[in-house]
Amino acid sequence: MRKIDIFDTTLRDGEQSAGINLNTAEKIEIAKQLERLGVTIIEAGFPAASPGDFEAVNLIAKTVKDSIITGLARAVKGDIDAVYNAVKDAQQPHIHTFLATSPIHMEYKLKKSPDQVIEQAVEAVKYAKSKVNLVEFSCEDGFRSDTDFLVRIISEVIKAGATTINVPDTVGYASPQEYGALFKFLRENVAGAEKVKFSAHCHDDLGMAVANSIAAMENGADQIECTINGIGERAGNAALEEIGVALHIRKDIYGVETGLNLKEIKRSSQLVSRLTGVVIQPNKAVVGRNAFAHESGIHQDGVLKNPETYEIISPALIGEGDVPLVLGKHSGRAAFRDRSEKMGFQLSDEKLNKAFAEFKKLADRKKEVTEEDLLALLTEQQVSVEDVPLFELKSVQVQYGTENIPTATASVQTPEGEVKTVVATGSGSVEAIFNTLEQLVEGPINLQDYRVTSVGKGRDALAEAVTNIQYQDYTYTGRDNAQDVLEASAKAYLNAINRHLIQESIRARQLV
Ligand code: KIV
Ligand code: ZN
């Protein structure tokens, strides 16, 4: 069967979305999950963008074995060197370089003539090719480019050694018919087209990113670039889970395979949502909470008689089952370690002990500790940073009454090791907590977003809170969970402050 390569750019185009900033440990966790999911290529970041990006791509290149690792580079030597140095230790290093090719980008952004753009692209591809064998060239804003110019530049970069040609719909403007026709035209007219892989990269501004990607595939693209949950610039990128499942469910018409391990879809989606703080809309295809929920009586009746009456995808296909009771409050450390290893976590003893303590607290309060609860607890420990002293919430208490002014009192261990008690009021319980914790640092902290969701089902489900704060010119996403929404909110706010401390420590280390 024809193979379509899945190029995942969650950690590059996805991470570029407003409000998302992942730390290195979180990026590595996502990369390991993408490897389990079976993606062909992981675009792990933009190494020239910052030392933090470089470090993350480099560590991912050293950690992941089964997927090709790439990083993005503008078509300039410095960026290409940064990608090469970051990915050179990967089993299969790859450099992805790009340059804009549309008239509007060339004239206003690059201020270059088409001939100068071709010259720069060829030079960049030759330079990248002198470093690694796998070189992808992207014509940024390719869909809005002049097609004859595309033929010229692509023919030249193939001669220069490019192995993959990506023609993005950078601004999400294409229709499936047009985007498909473009790939057909390029396949038929580019010199050397038969030697390379063509790639589709679509943004979702008009809600057509997945349809466009599939249209490109039907017209000669052998690679699709996409992100988990469709996160990405503006309206996002094509959603990996939708492409993977659509190509599988409709293999009768598409006749292709992706090599994805679809059973890892649900877990990948939840991990990315949890770590990025981007909530999945309930009706999101494939991975939304309601994707398999049948509400109307007629549908429920049909599904009970035969699930195929209304279900074209079985939840089991994407690894969504009835969430089993995995451990109880009498389970010991060995069983807990065993379970966490089976779930793919490799925690240090210190982190395992912390996760175990959290699990015991939860098991005391909650009837059933589910796989989803464990995933939340273990992920939290896995991505925590061990060597930076942080704030730790010891206790929080809120006084609330419809006739009273909400007042919060929090006891917090500071990075210096002393325990401080802080008190403040607010117009509601949550604001009182945030006002209280804000006193721990030199303010102001600007709260940009705050959300609480439940992990799993049931009224005793864990609460997961996400906060987005702006502090000293940077945005930080904090996240944590607890049995109680107010405690989860306090921990998530403190987590955002702690991310500031971690970033400060990374910046300080980079200066020495
Ligand atoms: O959307 C786009 O054009 C991109 C390129 C850099 C590949 O993300
Ligand atoms: Zn893009």
Short mmCIF file of C-alpha atoms in Angstrom, two decimals, residues 21-480:
data_model
loop_
_atom_site.label_atom_id
_atom_site.label_comp_id
_atom_site.label_asym_id
_atom_site.label_seq_id
_atom_site.Cartn_x
_atom_site.Cartn_y
_atom_site.Cartn_z
CA ASN A 21 5.23 27.90 25.92
CA LEU A 22 6.53 24.48 26.76
CA ASN A 23 9.68 23.87 28.77
CA THR A 24 12.33 21.40 27.68
CA ALA A 25 11.08 18.54 29.86
CA GLU A 26 7.58 18.95 28.45
CA LYS A 27 8.86 19.01 24.88
CA ILE A 28 10.80 15.80 25.46
CA GLU A 29 7.69 14.14 26.89
CA ILE A 30 5.68 15.13 23.84
CA ALA A 31 8.44 13.96 21.49
CA LYS A 32 8.57 10.55 23.19
CA GLN A 33 4.81 10.25 22.83
CA LEU A 34 5.01 11.19 19.14
CA GLU A 35 7.58 8.45 18.71
CA ARG A 36 5.18 5.96 20.36
CA LEU A 37 2.47 7.26 18.04
CA GLY A 38 4.70 6.33 15.11
CA VAL A 39 5.11 9.66 13.31
CA THR A 40 7.74 9.55 10.58
CA ILE A 41 9.28 12.95 11.30
CA ILE A 42 9.21 15.16 14.38
CA GLU A 43 9.90 18.83 13.82
CA ALA A 44 11.22 19.48 17.29
CA GLY A 45 11.61 23.27 17.18
CA PHE A 46 13.38 26.26 15.69
CA PRO A 47 16.90 25.98 17.12
CA ALA A 48 18.07 29.45 16.05
CA ALA A 49 15.11 31.08 17.82
CA SER A 50 16.59 30.80 21.33
CA PRO A 51 19.11 28.75 23.32
CA GLY A 52 16.11 27.07 25.00
CA ASP A 53 14.77 25.93 21.62
CA PHE A 54 18.20 24.68 20.62
CA GLU A 55 18.57 22.70 23.85
CA ALA A 56 15.15 21.08 23.45
CA VAL A 57 15.75 20.02 19.83
CA ASN A 58 19.17 18.69 20.76
CA LEU A 59 17.87 16.63 23.67
CA ILE A 60 15.01 15.27 21.57
CA ALA A 61 17.51 14.29 18.84
CA LYS A 62 19.49 12.36 21.44
CA THR A 63 16.42 10.74 23.01
CA VAL A 64 14.14 9.71 20.15
CA LYS A 65 15.29 6.78 18.04
CA ASP A 66 12.42 5.71 15.81
CA SER A 67 11.40 9.01 14.21
CA ILE A 68 13.46 11.32 12.01
CA ILE A 69 14.25 14.54 13.88
CA THR A 70 14.29 17.92 12.21
CA GLY A 71 14.41 21.58 13.13
CA LEU A 72 13.37 24.66 11.19
CA ALA A 73 15.88 27.09 9.70
CA ARG A 74 15.44 30.27 7.71
CA ALA A 75 17.43 30.03 4.48
CA VAL A 76 20.55 31.45 6.09
CA LYS A 77 23.76 29.78 7.20
CA GLY A 78 23.44 30.66 10.89
CA ASP A 79 20.02 29.02 11.19
CA ILE A 80 21.12 25.97 9.21
CA ASP A 81 24.18 25.58 11.45
CA ALA A 82 21.92 25.80 14.51
CA VAL A 83 19.65 23.02 13.19
CA TYR A 84 22.61 20.88 12.18
CA ASN A 85 24.25 21.22 15.59
CA ALA A 86 20.96 20.43 17.30
CA VAL A 87 20.04 17.34 15.25
CA LYS A 88 23.39 15.89 14.28
CA ASP A 89 23.23 13.23 17.01
CA ALA A 90 19.84 11.96 15.86
CA GLN A 91 19.63 8.51 14.29
CA GLN A 92 18.31 10.23 11.17
CA PRO A 93 19.07 13.96 11.14
CA HIS A 94 17.10 16.20 8.82
CA ILE A 95 17.22 19.94 8.09
CA HIS A 96 14.09 21.90 7.15
CA THR A 97 14.81 25.25 5.57
CA PHE A 98 12.33 27.74 4.15
CA LEU A 99 12.02 30.94 2.18
CA ALA A 100 8.95 32.86 1.09
CA THR A 101 8.00 32.61 -2.59
CA SER A 102 4.76 34.59 -2.96
CA PRO A 103 4.87 38.03 -4.60
CA ILE A 104 3.59 39.78 -1.47
CA HIS A 105 6.17 38.11 0.79
CA MET A 106 9.07 38.62 -1.62
CA GLU A 107 8.27 42.29 -2.20
CA TYR A 108 7.26 43.46 1.28
CA LYS A 109 8.85 41.04 3.71
CA LEU A 110 12.04 39.91 2.00
CA LYS A 111 12.44 42.96 -0.27
CA LYS A 112 14.07 40.66 -2.83
CA SER A 113 13.53 39.97 -6.49
CA PRO A 114 12.39 36.48 -7.56
CA ASP A 115 15.90 35.78 -8.94
CA GLN A 116 17.50 36.76 -5.63
CA VAL A 117 15.07 34.47 -3.80
CA ILE A 118 16.02 31.55 -6.05
CA GLU A 119 19.70 32.25 -5.47
CA GLN A 120 19.28 32.35 -1.69
CA ALA A 121 17.17 29.18 -1.65
CA VAL A 122 19.69 27.25 -3.76
CA GLU A 123 22.59 28.40 -1.61
CA ALA A 124 20.73 27.41 1.58
CA VAL A 125 19.80 23.96 0.26
CA LYS A 126 23.37 23.31 -0.94
CA TYR A 127 24.71 24.34 2.44
CA ALA A 128 22.21 22.14 4.32
CA LYS A 129 22.97 19.25 1.96
CA SER A 130 26.67 19.57 2.76
CA LYS A 131 25.72 18.76 6.36
CA VAL A 132 22.99 16.08 6.15
CA ASN A 133 21.39 13.90 3.54
CA LEU A 134 17.73 14.70 4.30
CA VAL A 135 16.93 18.30 3.36
CA GLU A 136 13.45 19.74 3.09
CA PHE A 137 12.82 23.04 1.36
CA SER A 138 9.57 24.92 2.04
CA CYS A 139 8.20 27.61 -0.23
CA GLU A 140 6.60 29.77 2.44
CA ASP A 141 3.19 31.08 1.31
CA GLY A 142 3.58 28.56 -1.52
CA PHE A 143 -0.12 28.39 -2.32
CA ARG A 144 -0.27 32.13 -3.08
CA SER A 145 2.90 31.98 -5.19
CA ASP A 146 3.04 32.25 -8.95
CA THR A 147 2.93 28.68 -10.24
CA ASP A 148 5.59 29.22 -12.94
CA PHE A 149 7.87 30.73 -10.32
CA LEU A 150 7.23 27.71 -8.09
CA VAL A 151 8.24 25.40 -10.93
CA ARG A 152 11.48 27.37 -11.38
CA ILE A 153 12.51 27.56 -7.75
CA ILE A 154 11.54 23.98 -6.91
CA SER A 155 13.41 22.62 -9.96
CA GLU A 156 16.49 24.55 -8.81
CA VAL A 157 16.40 23.42 -5.17
CA ILE A 158 15.96 19.81 -6.27
CA LYS A 159 19.12 20.22 -8.37
CA ALA A 160 20.80 21.65 -5.27
CA GLY A 161 19.98 18.50 -3.31
CA ALA A 162 16.59 18.94 -1.60
CA THR A 163 14.95 15.60 -0.84
CA THR A 164 11.52 16.95 0.18
CA ILE A 165 9.60 19.89 -1.24
CA ASN A 166 6.94 21.43 0.95
CA VAL A 167 4.35 23.76 -0.54
CA PRO A 168 2.51 25.27 2.41
CA ASP A 169 -0.79 27.03 2.44
CA THR A 170 0.70 29.35 5.03
CA VAL A 171 -2.34 31.59 5.41
CA GLY A 172 -5.05 28.92 5.10
CA TYR A 173 -6.53 30.35 1.89
CA ALA A 174 -6.76 27.31 -0.38
CA SER A 175 -9.75 25.16 -1.26
CA PRO A 176 -9.22 21.40 -1.59
CA GLN A 177 -9.71 21.48 -5.38
CA GLU A 178 -7.17 24.27 -5.85
CA TYR A 179 -4.58 22.85 -3.48
CA GLY A 180 -4.84 19.40 -5.03
CA ALA A 181 -4.53 20.88 -8.54
CA LEU A 182 -1.37 22.73 -7.49
CA PHE A 183 0.33 19.49 -6.43
CA LYS A 184 -0.70 17.78 -9.65
CA PHE A 185 0.69 20.69 -11.67
CA LEU A 186 3.98 20.71 -9.76
CA ARG A 187 4.41 16.94 -9.99
CA GLU A 188 3.91 17.20 -13.78
CA ASN A 189 6.05 20.27 -14.44
CA VAL A 190 8.95 20.43 -11.98
CA ALA A 191 12.24 19.06 -13.28
CA GLY A 192 13.36 16.19 -11.06
CA ALA A 193 9.95 15.89 -9.37
CA GLU A 194 10.22 12.10 -9.48
CA LYS A 195 13.36 12.23 -7.27
CA VAL A 196 11.71 14.00 -4.30
CA LYS A 197 8.88 13.71 -1.86
CA PHE A 198 6.23 16.46 -2.02
CA SER A 199 4.74 17.63 1.25
CA ALA A 200 1.51 19.38 2.22
CA HIS A 201 1.40 21.88 5.08
CA CYS A 202 -1.97 23.52 5.70
CA HIS A 203 -3.32 26.10 8.10
CA ASP A 204 -6.93 26.08 9.17
CA ASP A 205 -8.05 29.69 8.72
CA LEU A 206 -11.03 28.62 6.61
CA GLY A 207 -11.47 25.29 8.39
CA MET A 208 -10.13 23.31 5.41
CA ALA A 209 -6.64 22.29 6.55
CA VAL A 210 -7.40 18.56 6.81
CA ALA A 211 -9.40 18.45 3.57
CA ASN A 212 -6.65 20.38 1.77
CA SER A 213 -3.93 18.06 3.06
CA ILE A 214 -5.86 15.03 1.86
CA ALA A 215 -6.48 16.66 -1.53
CA ALA A 216 -2.72 17.24 -1.86
CA MET A 217 -2.10 13.60 -0.96
CA GLU A 218 -4.53 12.47 -3.65
CA ASN A 219 -2.57 14.55 -6.13
CA GLY A 220 0.94 13.43 -5.40
CA ALA A 221 2.00 14.59 -1.92
CA ASP A 222 3.63 11.74 -0.01
CA GLN A 223 3.99 13.65 3.24
CA ILE A 224 1.50 15.58 5.37
CA GLU A 225 2.60 18.11 7.98
CA CYS A 226 0.25 18.42 10.93
CA THR A 227 -0.05 18.89 14.68
CA ILE A 228 -1.74 17.09 17.54
CA ASN A 229 -5.16 18.63 18.24
CA GLY A 230 -4.54 20.94 15.26
CA ILE A 231 -2.72 23.49 17.41
CA GLY A 232 -0.68 26.09 15.56
CA GLU A 233 -0.44 29.67 14.32
CA ARG A 234 -3.79 31.52 14.35
CA ALA A 235 -6.55 28.95 13.61
CA GLY A 236 -3.97 26.19 13.77
CA ASN A 237 -2.58 23.49 11.49
CA ALA A 238 -4.14 20.36 10.04
CA ALA A 239 -4.99 18.01 12.92
CA LEU A 240 -2.88 14.86 12.93
CA GLU A 241 -5.54 12.73 14.61
CA GLU A 242 -8.14 13.66 11.99
CA ILE A 243 -5.80 12.87 9.11
CA GLY A 244 -4.59 9.60 10.64
CA VAL A 245 -8.09 8.36 11.42
CA ALA A 246 -9.64 9.58 8.14
CA LEU A 247 -6.98 7.81 6.07
CA HIS A 248 -7.52 4.66 8.11
CA ILE A 249 -11.32 4.61 8.18
CA ARG A 250 -11.55 5.48 4.47
CA LYS A 251 -8.72 3.32 3.18
CA ASP A 252 -11.31 1.94 0.81
CA ILE A 253 -11.08 5.20 -1.15
CA TYR A 254 -7.61 6.50 -0.28
CA GLY A 255 -5.65 3.24 -0.33
CA VAL A 256 -2.79 4.55 1.79
CA GLU A 257 -1.23 3.81 5.15
CA THR A 258 0.58 6.14 7.53
CA GLY A 259 2.36 3.78 9.92
CA LEU A 260 0.65 5.56 12.83
CA ASN A 261 -0.16 3.54 15.91
CA LEU A 262 -3.70 4.86 16.21
CA LYS A 263 -4.14 3.43 19.70
CA GLU A 264 -1.82 6.21 20.90
CA ILE A 265 -4.01 9.00 19.48
CA LYS A 266 -6.11 9.68 22.56
CA ARG A 267 -3.15 9.70 24.87
CA SER A 268 -1.14 11.98 22.55
CA SER A 269 -4.05 14.37 22.36
CA GLN A 270 -4.51 14.49 26.11
CA LEU A 271 -0.82 14.92 26.80
CA VAL A 272 -0.53 17.84 24.38
CA SER A 273 -3.68 19.44 25.74
CA ARG A 274 -2.49 19.06 29.32
CA LEU A 275 1.03 20.35 28.73
CA THR A 276 0.08 23.23 26.44
CA GLY A 277 -2.99 24.21 28.44
CA VAL A 278 -5.01 24.29 25.19
CA VAL A 279 -8.37 22.76 25.95
CA ILE A 280 -9.89 20.47 23.31
CA GLN A 281 -13.33 21.61 22.17
CA PRO A 282 -15.88 18.96 23.25
CA ASN A 283 -17.13 18.32 19.71
CA LYS A 284 -13.65 18.13 18.18
CA ALA A 285 -13.51 15.29 15.63
CA VAL A 286 -11.83 12.11 16.89
CA VAL A 287 -10.50 13.39 20.24
CA GLY A 288 -13.22 15.66 21.63
CA ARG A 289 -14.99 14.58 24.81
CA ASN A 290 -18.23 14.16 22.87
CA ALA A 291 -16.73 12.50 19.80
CA PHE A 292 -18.32 9.18 20.82
CA ALA A 293 -21.20 10.45 22.96
CA HIS A 294 -24.66 9.65 21.64
CA GLU A 295 -27.24 11.99 23.07
CA SER A 296 -30.47 11.50 21.18
CA GLY A 297 -32.69 8.60 22.20
CA ILE A 298 -32.94 7.33 18.64
CA HIS A 299 -29.14 7.26 18.32
CA GLN A 300 -28.66 5.61 21.72
CA ASP A 301 -31.19 2.95 20.81
CA GLY A 302 -29.41 2.29 17.52
CA VAL A 303 -25.97 2.11 19.10
CA LEU A 304 -27.18 -0.32 21.76
CA LYS A 305 -28.52 -2.59 19.04
CA ASN A 306 -25.42 -2.25 16.87
CA PRO A 307 -22.72 0.42 17.45
CA GLU A 308 -22.16 0.69 13.71
CA THR A 309 -25.60 2.28 13.26
CA TYR A 310 -24.15 5.62 14.32
CA GLU A 311 -20.46 4.99 15.03
CA ILE A 312 -17.99 5.01 12.16
CA ILE A 313 -14.97 5.06 14.49
CA SER A 314 -14.75 2.79 17.49
CA PRO A 315 -13.36 4.51 20.59
CA ALA A 316 -10.98 1.56 21.00
CA LEU A 317 -9.33 2.41 17.68
CA ILE A 318 -7.79 5.56 19.16
CA GLY A 319 -7.02 3.97 22.52
CA GLU A 320 -10.07 5.24 24.33
CA GLY A 321 -11.62 2.55 26.47
CA ASP A 322 -13.65 2.43 29.62
CA VAL A 323 -11.18 4.01 32.00
CA PRO A 324 -10.25 1.09 34.25
CA LEU A 325 -9.65 1.12 37.96
CA VAL A 326 -5.93 0.61 37.93
CA LEU A 327 -4.83 1.00 41.54
CA GLY A 328 -6.45 1.39 44.92
CA LYS A 329 -5.47 2.94 48.20
CA HIS A 330 -3.91 -0.30 49.40
CA SER A 331 -1.59 -0.56 46.42
CA GLY A 332 2.07 -0.38 47.30
CA ARG A 333 5.01 1.49 45.80
CA ALA A 334 6.13 -1.50 43.70
CA ALA A 335 2.72 -1.85 42.04
CA PHE A 336 2.66 1.90 41.50
CA ARG A 337 6.12 1.87 39.88
CA ASP A 338 5.18 -1.12 37.75
CA ARG A 339 1.99 0.57 36.56
CA SER A 340 3.78 3.85 35.80
CA GLU A 341 6.45 2.00 33.80
CA LYS A 342 3.77 0.15 31.84
CA MET A 343 2.26 3.54 31.03
CA GLY A 344 5.62 4.59 29.57
CA PHE A 345 6.96 6.75 32.42
CA GLN A 346 10.53 6.47 33.68
CA LEU A 347 10.66 8.54 36.82
CA SER A 348 13.67 9.06 39.07
CA ASP A 349 13.23 7.66 42.61
CA GLU A 350 12.61 11.15 43.94
CA LYS A 351 9.92 11.93 41.39
CA LEU A 352 8.35 8.50 41.78
CA ASN A 353 8.13 9.03 45.54
CA LYS A 354 6.45 12.39 45.05
CA ALA A 355 3.98 10.93 42.55
CA PHE A 356 3.29 8.03 44.91
CA ALA A 357 2.60 10.44 47.80
CA GLU A 358 0.16 12.38 45.56
CA PHE A 359 -1.48 9.12 44.50
CA LYS A 360 -1.96 8.05 48.15
CA LYS A 361 -3.55 11.39 48.99
CA LEU A 362 -5.88 11.02 46.03
CA ALA A 363 -6.73 7.39 46.73
CA ASP A 364 -7.75 8.39 50.25
CA ARG A 365 -10.24 10.90 48.92
CA LYS A 366 -11.43 9.35 45.71
CA LYS A 367 -13.35 6.13 45.20
CA GLU A 368 -11.58 5.12 42.02
CA VAL A 369 -8.16 6.21 40.83
CA THR A 370 -8.36 5.89 37.08
CA GLU A 371 -5.77 5.71 34.34
CA GLU A 372 -6.56 9.33 33.49
CA ASP A 373 -5.87 10.43 37.09
CA LEU A 374 -2.58 8.56 37.06
CA LEU A 375 -1.63 10.06 33.73
CA ALA A 376 -2.20 13.54 35.16
CA LEU A 377 -0.17 12.84 38.33
CA LEU A 378 2.69 11.11 36.57
CA THR A 379 2.96 13.66 33.76
CA GLU A 380 3.14 16.41 36.36
CA GLN A 381 6.10 14.71 38.05
CA GLN A 382 7.78 13.68 34.82
CA VAL A 383 8.01 17.23 33.54
CA SER A 384 8.84 18.87 36.86
CA VAL A 385 12.28 20.39 37.16
CA GLU A 386 14.39 19.00 39.98
CA ASP A 387 17.25 21.43 40.33
CA VAL A 388 15.58 24.84 40.59
CA PRO A 389 14.22 25.79 44.05
CA LEU A 390 10.55 26.69 43.64
CA PHE A 391 7.52 27.84 45.59
CA GLU A 392 5.50 25.01 47.09
CA LEU A 393 1.94 25.35 48.33
CA LYS A 394 1.66 23.98 51.86
CA SER A 395 -1.98 24.89 52.46
CA VAL A 396 -4.70 27.19 51.28
CA GLN A 397 -7.85 28.24 53.02
CA VAL A 398 -10.68 30.35 51.65
CA GLN A 399 -13.44 32.05 53.55
CA TYR A 400 -16.44 32.56 51.37
CA GLY A 401 -20.02 33.48 52.06
CA THR A 402 -22.57 35.25 49.89
CA GLU A 403 -22.56 38.16 52.36
CA ASN A 404 -18.79 38.19 53.08
CA ILE A 405 -15.74 39.47 51.30
CA PRO A 406 -13.90 36.36 50.05
CA THR A 407 -10.57 36.04 51.85
CA ALA A 408 -7.78 33.58 51.12
CA THR A 409 -4.90 32.56 53.36
CA ALA A 410 -2.06 30.56 51.86
CA SER A 411 0.96 29.03 53.43
CA VAL A 412 3.78 28.65 50.95
CA GLN A 413 7.35 27.39 51.17
CA THR A 414 9.57 29.87 49.34
CA PRO A 415 12.53 28.91 47.13
CA GLU A 416 14.75 29.99 50.04
CA GLY A 417 13.11 27.34 52.23
CA GLU A 418 11.12 29.54 54.63
CA VAL A 419 7.38 29.08 55.06
CA LYS A 420 5.43 32.30 54.46
CA THR A 421 1.77 32.97 55.20
CA VAL A 422 0.01 35.43 52.93
CA VAL A 423 -3.54 36.76 53.05
CA ALA A 424 -5.65 38.82 50.65
CA THR A 425 -9.22 39.43 49.63
CA GLY A 426 -10.82 39.39 46.20
CA SER A 427 -14.15 39.77 44.51
CA GLY A 428 -14.45 35.98 44.42
CA SER A 429 -12.66 33.00 45.96
CA VAL A 430 -10.37 32.47 42.99
CA GLU A 431 -9.39 36.11 42.75
CA ALA A 432 -8.70 36.13 46.50
CA ILE A 433 -6.33 33.18 46.03
CA PHE A 434 -4.57 34.81 43.10
CA ASN A 435 -4.24 38.13 44.94
CA THR A 436 -2.79 36.25 47.89
CA LEU A 437 -0.19 34.39 45.88
CA GLU A 438 0.75 37.47 43.86
CA GLN A 439 2.30 38.87 47.04
CA LEU A 440 5.03 36.24 46.88
CA VAL A 441 6.75 38.04 44.00
CA GLU A 442 7.31 41.62 43.00
CA GLY A 443 4.14 42.30 41.03
CA PRO A 444 2.18 43.02 39.06
CA ILE A 445 1.10 39.73 37.59
CA ASN A 446 -1.37 40.07 34.78
CA LEU A 447 -3.80 37.14 34.58
CA GLN A 448 -4.61 36.54 30.92
CA ASP A 449 -6.57 33.34 31.08
CA TYR A 450 -7.85 30.86 33.65
CA ARG A 451 -9.68 27.59 33.09
CA VAL A 452 -10.74 24.61 35.15
CA THR A 453 -11.71 21.26 33.69
CA SER A 454 -12.26 17.84 35.17
CA VAL A 455 -9.88 14.95 34.58
CA GLY A 456 -12.11 12.03 33.68
CA LYS A 457 -15.70 11.57 34.70
CA GLY A 458 -17.70 11.54 37.93
CA ARG A 459 -18.34 14.12 40.62
CA ASP A 460 -15.19 13.14 42.50
CA ALA A 461 -13.01 13.66 39.39
CA LEU A 462 -9.73 15.52 39.75
CA ALA A 463 -9.89 19.21 38.87
CA GLU A 464 -7.27 20.49 36.48
CA ALA A 465 -6.63 24.23 36.42
CA VAL A 466 -4.71 26.21 33.83
CA THR A 467 -3.57 29.80 34.26
CA ASN A 468 -1.90 32.09 31.75
CA ILE A 469 -0.04 34.94 33.36
CA GLN A 470 1.99 37.78 31.98
CA TYR A 471 4.87 38.69 34.23
CA GLN A 472 7.88 40.87 33.50
CA ASP A 473 7.33 40.86 29.73
CA TYR A 474 6.89 37.09 29.46
CA THR A 475 3.85 34.85 29.30
CA TYR A 476 3.77 31.68 31.39
CA THR A 477 1.21 28.89 31.37
CA GLY A 478 0.71 27.26 34.77
CA ARG A 479 -1.11 24.01 35.28
CA ASP A 480 -1.84 21.67 38.13
#
